[in-house]
GROMACS .gro file of C-alpha atoms in nm:
model
  163
    1MET     CA    1   0.093   4.085   3.978
    2SER     CA    2   0.043   4.157   3.592
    3LYS     CA    3   0.383   4.068   3.511
    4ASN     CA    4   0.322   3.683   3.607
    5LEU     CA    5  -0.016   3.694   3.490
    6PHE     CA    6   0.175   3.760   3.142
    7ILE     CA    7   0.420   3.498   3.209
    8LEU     CA    8   0.161   3.245   3.251
    9CYS     CA    9  -0.030   3.364   2.990
   10LEU     CA   10   0.339   3.290   2.818
   11LEU     CA   11   0.298   2.952   2.984
   12ILE     CA   12  -0.014   2.849   2.774
   13MET     CA   13   0.052   2.943   2.519
   14GLY     CA   14   0.365   2.721   2.477
   15GLY     CA   15   0.191   2.457   2.562
   16VAL     CA   16  -0.106   2.519   2.388
   17VAL     CA   17   0.117   2.516   2.080
   18ALA     CA   18   0.395   2.226   2.164
   19VAL     CA   19   0.057   1.970   2.218
   20SER     CA   20  -0.065   2.110   1.860
   21GLY     CA   21   0.247   2.038   1.704
   22CYS     CA   22   0.238   1.655   1.903
   23THR     CA   23  -0.045   1.574   1.726
   24SER     CA   24  -0.079   1.746   1.366
   25GLU     CA   25   0.016   1.460   1.117
   26SER     CA   26   0.314   1.437   0.941
   27SER     CA   27   0.382   1.427   0.585
   28LEU     CA   28   0.581   1.154   0.476
   29THR     CA   29   0.726   1.158   0.153
   30TYR     CA   30   0.712   0.910  -0.109
   31GLY     CA   31   1.087   0.714  -0.056
   32GLU     CA   32   0.980   0.701   0.256
   33LEU     CA   33   0.708   0.561   0.237
   34LEU     CA   34   0.868   0.267  -0.020
   35GLU     CA   35   1.124   0.230   0.238
   36GLU     CA   36   0.919   0.149   0.551
   37TYR     CA   37   0.650  -0.045   0.348
   38GLY     CA   38   0.894  -0.132   0.035
   39SER     CA   39   0.895  -0.309  -0.270
   40PRO     CA   40   1.144  -0.595  -0.321
   41PRO     CA   41   1.475  -0.451  -0.351
   42PRO     CA   42   1.658  -0.467  -0.708
   43GLY     CA   43   1.959  -0.702  -0.815
   44GLU     CA   44   2.077  -0.958  -0.632
   45ASN     CA   45   1.935  -0.864  -0.275
   46LEU     CA   46   1.564  -0.999  -0.448
   47ALA     CA   47   1.711  -1.320  -0.396
   48GLU     CA   48   1.728  -1.356  -0.026
   49TRP     CA   49   1.410  -1.141  -0.023
   50ASN     CA   50   1.259  -1.372  -0.145
   51ARG     CA   51   1.374  -1.634   0.133
   52LYS     CA   52   1.293  -1.468   0.410
   53ARG     CA   53   0.959  -1.375   0.216
   54ALA     CA   54   0.883  -1.821   0.146
   55LYS     CA   55   0.872  -1.843   0.527
   56ASP     CA   56   0.554  -1.554   0.526
   57ASP     CA   57   0.218  -1.651   0.549
   58TYR     CA   58   0.100  -1.356   0.394
   59TYR     CA   59   0.264  -1.080   0.256
   60VAL     CA   60   0.137  -0.676   0.162
   61PHE     CA   61   0.422  -0.440   0.000
   62LEU     CA   62   0.398  -0.119  -0.228
   63GLN     CA   63   0.535  -0.141  -0.564
   64ASN     CA   64   0.669   0.102  -0.762
   65PHE     CA   65   0.742   0.038  -1.109
   66THR     CA   66   0.729   0.292  -1.460
   67LEU     CA   67   0.498   0.164  -1.496
   68LEU     CA   68   0.221   0.374  -1.224
   69GLU     CA   69   0.437   0.676  -1.381
   70GLU     CA   70   0.182   0.655  -1.646
   71MET     CA   71  -0.186   0.445  -1.535
   72THR     CA   72  -0.523   0.574  -1.572
   73VAL     CA   73  -0.853   0.436  -1.388
   74GLU     CA   74  -0.893   0.313  -1.782
   75THR     CA   75  -0.520   0.058  -1.758
   76ALA     CA   76  -0.529   0.031  -1.370
   77LYS     CA   77  -0.906  -0.150  -1.468
   78GLU     CA   78  -0.762  -0.358  -1.686
   79ARG     CA   79  -0.459  -0.433  -1.480
   80VAL     CA   80  -0.640  -0.595  -1.236
   81SER     CA   81  -0.990  -0.760  -1.490
   82PRO     CA   82  -0.883  -1.158  -1.602
   83SER     CA   83  -0.741  -1.138  -1.983
   84SER     CA   84  -0.701  -1.376  -2.171
   85ASP     CA   85  -0.350  -1.487  -2.066
   86ASP     CA   86  -0.477  -1.579  -1.735
   87SER     CA   87  -0.592  -1.970  -1.826
   88GLU     CA   88  -0.284  -1.998  -2.020
   89MET     CA   89  -0.055  -1.908  -1.735
   90ASP     CA   90  -0.276  -2.127  -1.499
   91TYR     CA   91  -0.425  -1.879  -1.305
   92THR     CA   92  -0.782  -1.860  -1.184
   93VAL     CA   93  -0.921  -1.462  -1.107
   94LEU     CA   94  -1.142  -1.498  -0.835
   95ASP     CA   95  -1.234  -1.143  -0.787
   96TYR     CA   96  -1.156  -0.794  -0.904
   97GLY     CA   97  -1.368  -0.485  -0.932
   98GLU     CA   98  -1.335  -0.157  -0.782
   99LYS     CA   99  -1.384  -0.002  -0.395
  100ASP     CA  100  -1.416   0.193  -0.160
  101ILE     CA  101  -1.075   0.200   0.134
  102GLY     CA  102  -1.037   0.525   0.377
  103GLY     CA  103  -1.208   0.736   0.084
  104VAL     CA  104  -1.013   0.617  -0.168
  105THR     CA  105  -1.173   0.437  -0.502
  106VAL     CA  106  -0.910   0.192  -0.470
  107TYR     CA  107  -0.950  -0.128  -0.841
  108TYR     CA  108  -0.852  -0.426  -0.706
  109GLY     CA  109  -0.786  -0.806  -0.803
  110HIS     CA  110  -0.670  -1.147  -0.721
  111TRP     CA  111  -0.696  -1.513  -0.816
  112THR     CA  112  -0.498  -1.840  -0.735
  113THR     CA  113  -0.131  -1.875  -0.907
  114PRO     CA  114   0.023  -2.214  -0.986
  115SER     CA  115   0.227  -2.212  -0.688
  116ASN     CA  116  -0.088  -2.289  -0.497
  117ARG     CA  117  -0.084  -1.968  -0.336
  118ILE     CA  118  -0.324  -1.639  -0.392
  119GLU     CA  119  -0.147  -1.309  -0.497
  120GLY     CA  120  -0.382  -0.959  -0.534
  121GLU     CA  121  -0.286  -0.615  -0.636
  122VAL     CA  122  -0.465  -0.294  -0.513
  123LEU     CA  123  -0.418   0.033  -0.738
  124PHE     CA  124  -0.529   0.391  -0.631
  125GLU     CA  125  -0.473   0.714  -0.688
  126ILE     CA  126  -0.407   0.984  -0.493
  127ASN     CA  127  -0.297   1.385  -0.562
  128ASN     CA  128  -0.224   1.272  -0.905
  129ARG     CA  129   0.022   0.940  -0.834
  130TRP     CA  130  -0.020   0.635  -0.873
  131TYR     CA  131   0.005   0.352  -0.606
  132SER     CA  132   0.005   0.017  -0.626
  133ILE     CA  133  -0.004  -0.250  -0.335
  134PHE     CA  134   0.125  -0.604  -0.426
  135TRP     CA  135  -0.024  -0.909  -0.115
  136TYR     CA  136  -0.041  -1.278  -0.119
  137ASP     CA  137  -0.231  -1.530   0.126
  138LEU     CA  138  -0.196  -1.903   0.128
  139ILE     CA  139  -0.530  -2.098  -0.071
  140GLY     CA  140  -0.830  -1.991   0.133
  141ASN     CA  141  -0.730  -1.670   0.215
  142PRO     CA  142  -0.678  -1.705   0.596
  143ASN     CA  143  -0.535  -1.345   0.625
  144LYS     CA  144  -0.746  -1.186   0.529
  145GLU     CA  145  -0.870  -0.937   0.773
  146ALA     CA  146  -0.476  -0.928   0.859
  147ILE     CA  147  -0.359  -0.819   0.487
  148ASP     CA  148  -0.701  -0.532   0.435
  149ALA     CA  149  -0.605  -0.409   0.748
  150LYS     CA  150  -0.245  -0.387   0.602
  151ILE     CA  151  -0.389  -0.223   0.290
  152SER     CA  152  -0.609   0.056   0.475
  153GLU     CA  153  -0.307   0.123   0.692
  154ILE     CA  154  -0.103   0.194   0.339
  155ILE     CA  155  -0.337   0.376   0.217
  156SER     CA  156  -0.367   0.586   0.492
  157LYS     CA  157  -0.038   0.669   0.519
  158ALA     CA  158   0.012   0.685   0.092
  159LYS     CA  159  -0.218   1.087   0.199
  160LYS     CA  160   0.043   1.239   0.416
  161VAL     CA  161   0.327   1.187   0.065
  162SER     CA  162   0.379   1.512   0.035
  163THR     CA  163   0.317   1.566  -0.379
   0.00000   0.00000   0.00000
Protein backbone atom coordinates (compact mmCIF):
# COMPACT_ATOMS: atom_id res chain seq x y z
CA MET A 1 0.00 0.00 0.00
CA SER A 2 2.74 2.49 0.86
CA LYS A 3 4.41 1.70 -2.48
CA ASN A 4 1.21 2.68 -4.32
CA LEU A 5 0.90 5.85 -2.25
CA PHE A 6 4.50 6.74 -3.07
CA ILE A 7 3.89 6.23 -6.81
CA LEU A 8 0.68 8.29 -6.60
CA CYS A 9 2.57 11.13 -4.90
CA LEU A 10 5.26 11.03 -7.60
CA LEU A 11 2.62 11.20 -10.33
CA ILE A 12 0.90 14.15 -8.67
CA MET A 13 4.19 16.00 -8.18
CA GLY A 14 5.18 15.30 -11.79
CA GLY A 15 1.84 16.70 -12.97
CA VAL A 16 2.24 19.84 -10.89
CA VAL A 17 5.75 20.42 -12.28
CA ALA A 18 4.55 19.84 -15.84
CA VAL A 19 1.61 22.22 -15.49
CA SER A 20 3.68 24.95 -13.82
CA GLY A 21 6.24 24.69 -16.61
CA CYS A 22 3.50 25.24 -19.19
CA THR A 23 2.22 28.39 -17.58
CA SER A 24 5.53 30.14 -17.00
CA GLU A 25 6.47 32.95 -19.34
CA SER A 26 9.35 32.05 -21.58
CA SER A 27 12.05 34.52 -22.41
CA LEU A 28 12.91 35.75 -25.88
CA THR A 29 16.08 36.97 -27.46
CA TYR A 30 16.18 40.41 -29.04
CA GLY A 31 16.64 38.72 -32.43
CA GLU A 32 13.49 36.64 -31.95
CA LEU A 33 11.52 39.76 -31.05
CA LEU A 34 12.80 41.51 -34.18
CA GLU A 35 11.95 38.49 -36.28
CA GLU A 36 8.39 38.44 -34.95
CA TYR A 37 7.65 42.18 -35.13
CA GLY A 38 10.52 43.14 -37.33
CA SER A 39 11.75 46.11 -39.04
CA PRO A 40 12.13 46.26 -42.79
CA PRO A 41 14.85 44.05 -44.24
CA PRO A 42 18.03 45.74 -45.44
CA GLY A 43 19.15 46.09 -49.03
CA GLU A 44 17.36 44.73 -52.05
CA ASN A 45 14.62 43.00 -50.02
CA LEU A 46 13.40 46.40 -48.81
CA ALA A 47 11.64 47.19 -52.10
CA GLU A 48 9.56 44.00 -51.87
CA TRP A 49 8.76 44.66 -48.22
CA ASN A 50 7.60 48.21 -49.08
CA ARG A 51 5.49 46.91 -51.97
CA LYS A 52 3.66 44.52 -49.63
CA ARG A 53 3.14 47.21 -46.97
CA ALA A 54 1.87 49.76 -49.50
CA LYS A 55 -1.38 47.79 -49.70
CA ASP A 56 -1.93 47.93 -45.92
CA ASP A 57 -4.08 50.62 -44.32
CA TYR A 58 -1.77 50.59 -41.31
CA TYR A 59 1.36 48.87 -40.13
CA VAL A 60 3.31 48.63 -36.87
CA PHE A 61 6.88 47.35 -36.63
CA LEU A 62 9.86 47.26 -34.32
CA GLN A 63 12.82 49.22 -35.67
CA ASN A 64 16.44 48.25 -35.18
CA PHE A 65 18.98 51.00 -35.79
CA THR A 66 22.35 52.03 -34.40
CA LEU A 67 21.14 55.17 -32.60
CA LEU A 68 19.19 52.99 -30.17
CA GLU A 69 22.49 51.92 -28.61
CA GLU A 70 23.20 55.54 -27.67
CA MET A 71 19.62 56.54 -26.79
CA THR A 72 18.89 58.33 -23.50
CA VAL A 73 15.68 59.73 -22.07
CA GLU A 74 16.72 63.18 -23.32
CA THR A 75 17.42 62.00 -26.89
CA ALA A 76 14.18 60.00 -26.92
CA LYS A 77 12.18 63.09 -25.94
CA GLU A 78 14.02 65.17 -28.52
CA ARG A 79 13.42 62.59 -31.27
CA VAL A 80 9.62 62.63 -30.85
CA SER A 81 9.24 66.37 -30.15
CA PRO A 82 8.56 68.98 -32.84
CA SER A 83 11.62 70.39 -34.58
CA SER A 84 12.34 73.28 -36.92
CA ASP A 85 12.78 70.79 -39.79
CA ASP A 86 9.19 69.56 -39.58
CA SER A 87 7.58 72.37 -41.54
CA GLU A 88 10.39 72.42 -44.13
CA MET A 89 9.72 68.75 -44.83
CA ASP A 90 5.92 69.33 -44.80
CA TYR A 91 5.34 67.32 -41.62
CA THR A 92 2.74 68.45 -39.12
CA VAL A 93 3.18 67.21 -35.56
CA LEU A 94 -0.17 66.09 -34.16
CA ASP A 95 0.84 64.96 -30.69
CA TYR A 96 3.91 64.02 -28.69
CA GLY A 97 4.82 63.38 -25.10
CA GLU A 98 5.37 60.76 -22.44
CA LYS A 99 2.96 58.20 -21.04
CA ASP A 100 2.76 54.78 -19.41
CA ILE A 101 1.92 51.67 -21.42
CA GLY A 102 1.84 48.42 -19.50
CA GLY A 103 3.98 49.79 -16.70
CA VAL A 104 6.64 51.12 -19.10
CA THR A 105 7.32 54.82 -19.66
CA VAL A 106 7.21 55.54 -23.38
CA TYR A 107 8.06 58.65 -25.38
CA TYR A 108 5.82 59.06 -28.39
CA GLY A 109 5.11 61.35 -31.28
CA HIS A 110 2.90 61.22 -34.33
CA TRP A 111 2.57 63.47 -37.33
CA THR A 112 1.04 63.84 -40.79
CA THR A 113 3.29 63.36 -43.81
CA PRO A 114 3.35 64.72 -47.37
CA SER A 115 2.17 61.27 -48.53
CA ASN A 116 -1.17 61.84 -46.75
CA ARG A 117 -0.83 59.42 -43.92
CA ILE A 118 -0.10 59.56 -40.22
CA GLU A 119 3.17 58.18 -38.89
CA GLY A 120 4.31 57.74 -35.32
CA GLU A 121 7.14 56.48 -33.20
CA VAL A 122 7.18 55.07 -29.67
CA LEU A 123 10.50 54.87 -27.81
CA PHE A 124 11.02 53.05 -24.53
CA GLU A 125 13.67 51.37 -22.43
CA ILE A 126 13.46 47.97 -20.74
CA ASN A 127 16.42 46.34 -18.96
CA ASN A 128 18.90 48.94 -20.27
CA ARG A 129 17.88 48.33 -23.92
CA TRP A 130 16.09 50.96 -25.98
CA TYR A 131 13.33 49.99 -28.41
CA SER A 132 11.66 51.93 -31.21
CA ILE A 133 8.24 51.07 -32.59
CA PHE A 134 7.27 52.81 -35.82
CA TRP A 135 3.75 52.86 -37.20
CA TYR A 136 1.69 54.44 -39.92
CA ASP A 137 -2.01 54.82 -40.59
CA LEU A 138 -4.43 56.54 -42.91
CA ILE A 139 -5.33 60.20 -42.32
CA GLY A 140 -7.75 60.46 -39.42
CA ASN A 141 -6.04 57.52 -37.64
CA PRO A 142 -8.99 55.10 -38.20
CA ASN A 143 -6.90 52.11 -37.04
CA LYS A 144 -5.83 53.67 -33.73
CA GLU A 145 -7.22 50.87 -31.56
CA ALA A 146 -5.48 48.14 -33.59
CA ILE A 147 -2.22 50.13 -33.61
CA ASP A 148 -2.38 50.74 -29.84
CA ALA A 149 -3.05 47.03 -29.26
CA LYS A 150 -0.04 46.03 -31.38
CA ILE A 151 2.19 48.55 -29.58
CA SER A 152 1.07 47.15 -26.21
CA GLU A 153 1.72 43.61 -27.46
CA ILE A 154 5.26 44.49 -28.58
CA ILE A 155 6.01 46.22 -25.25
CA SER A 156 4.69 43.20 -23.35
CA LYS A 157 6.92 40.88 -25.39
CA ALA A 158 9.91 43.21 -24.98
CA LYS A 159 9.61 42.72 -21.23
CA LYS A 160 10.41 39.03 -21.83
CA VAL A 161 13.63 39.70 -23.76
CA SER A 162 16.54 38.18 -21.90
CA THR A 163 19.41 40.52 -21.17
